[in-house]
Amino acid sequence: MTLFIIFLTLNKEMLNKLFPEKKLNKNDLVEKNAENGNLIKNYEVKFQSKTESELKSIADEKSGYVNEAKIASKNVLKNKYVL
C-alpha cells in the first residue's frame, strides 16, 4: 500500500488522470455570480433593521460571517448611514 502511495505521488500525471480537477466554464461562473448576488440581496433585507454598530461588527474582516453577509452589511451601512 505504501509503495502505491509513493508511486502515485511521484507520478503526478497519473494522479491527474485518476482525479481530474473540475474546470469552471463561463455558464458556471455566471450562475455562481447570480447566486452570490441573490444572497447579498437577501442579507441586505435581513440587515435593514440592524443598528450601525451591529452592521459594523458584521462587516468586520474577523467576524464569523460569510463574505456575502459582510458585503451586504457594508452596502446597508453605505445606503442607510452615509447617504
XYZ file of C-alpha atoms in Angstrom:
83
model
C 0.000 0.000 0.000
C 2.748 2.457 0.891
C 4.528 1.650 -2.377
C 1.360 2.501 -4.269
C 1.072 5.850 -2.488
C 4.712 6.643 -3.215
C 4.206 5.682 -6.859
C 1.174 7.972 -7.188
C 2.914 10.907 -5.581
C 5.823 10.501 -7.946
C 3.617 10.074 -10.976
C 1.582 13.276 -10.940
C 0.292 12.767 -14.466
C -1.422 9.526 -13.478
C -2.899 11.191 -10.410
C -4.372 13.960 -12.556
C -5.958 11.356 -14.822
C -7.472 9.473 -11.898
C -8.750 12.590 -10.109
C -9.135 15.425 -12.623
C -9.823 18.935 -11.373
C -13.207 20.318 -12.265
C -12.877 23.299 -14.579
C -15.499 26.008 -14.246
C -16.909 27.173 -17.535
C -18.463 30.539 -18.292
C -22.015 29.399 -17.516
C -20.965 28.038 -14.114
C -19.339 31.360 -13.249
C -22.426 33.306 -14.339
C -24.655 31.085 -12.195
C -22.355 31.404 -9.206
C -22.275 35.198 -9.513
C -26.071 35.295 -9.758
C -26.390 33.141 -6.630
C -23.984 35.412 -4.750
C -25.942 38.470 -5.870
C -29.183 36.929 -4.631
C -27.580 36.022 -1.303
C -26.309 39.567 -0.870
C -29.781 40.995 -1.586
C -31.349 38.596 0.936
C -28.822 39.614 3.587
C -29.447 43.303 2.833
C -33.158 42.806 3.509
C -32.384 40.995 6.770
C -29.912 43.660 7.884
C -32.198 46.671 7.344
C -33.315 46.581 10.978
C -29.785 46.290 12.418
C -28.080 49.174 14.172
C -24.957 50.839 12.863
C -22.726 49.123 15.425
C -24.195 45.701 14.615
C -23.602 46.284 10.895
C -20.015 47.341 11.550
C -19.366 44.203 13.595
C -20.808 42.044 10.796
C -18.675 43.837 8.188
C -15.503 43.329 10.219
C -12.902 41.142 8.477
C -12.542 38.915 11.547
C -16.264 38.334 12.078
C -17.569 34.831 11.571
C -19.992 35.867 8.866
C -19.749 34.740 5.244
C -18.412 37.180 2.653
C -21.869 37.813 1.195
C -23.129 38.938 4.613
C -20.132 41.232 5.036
C -20.735 42.813 1.626
C -24.434 43.221 2.387
C -23.751 44.905 5.723
C -21.323 47.304 4.042
C -23.971 48.115 1.431
C -26.603 48.771 4.101
C -24.145 50.950 6.009
C -23.491 52.984 2.860
C -27.148 53.365 1.958
C -28.531 53.890 5.445
C -25.915 55.930 7.272
C -23.764 57.668 4.659
C -26.338 58.997 2.213
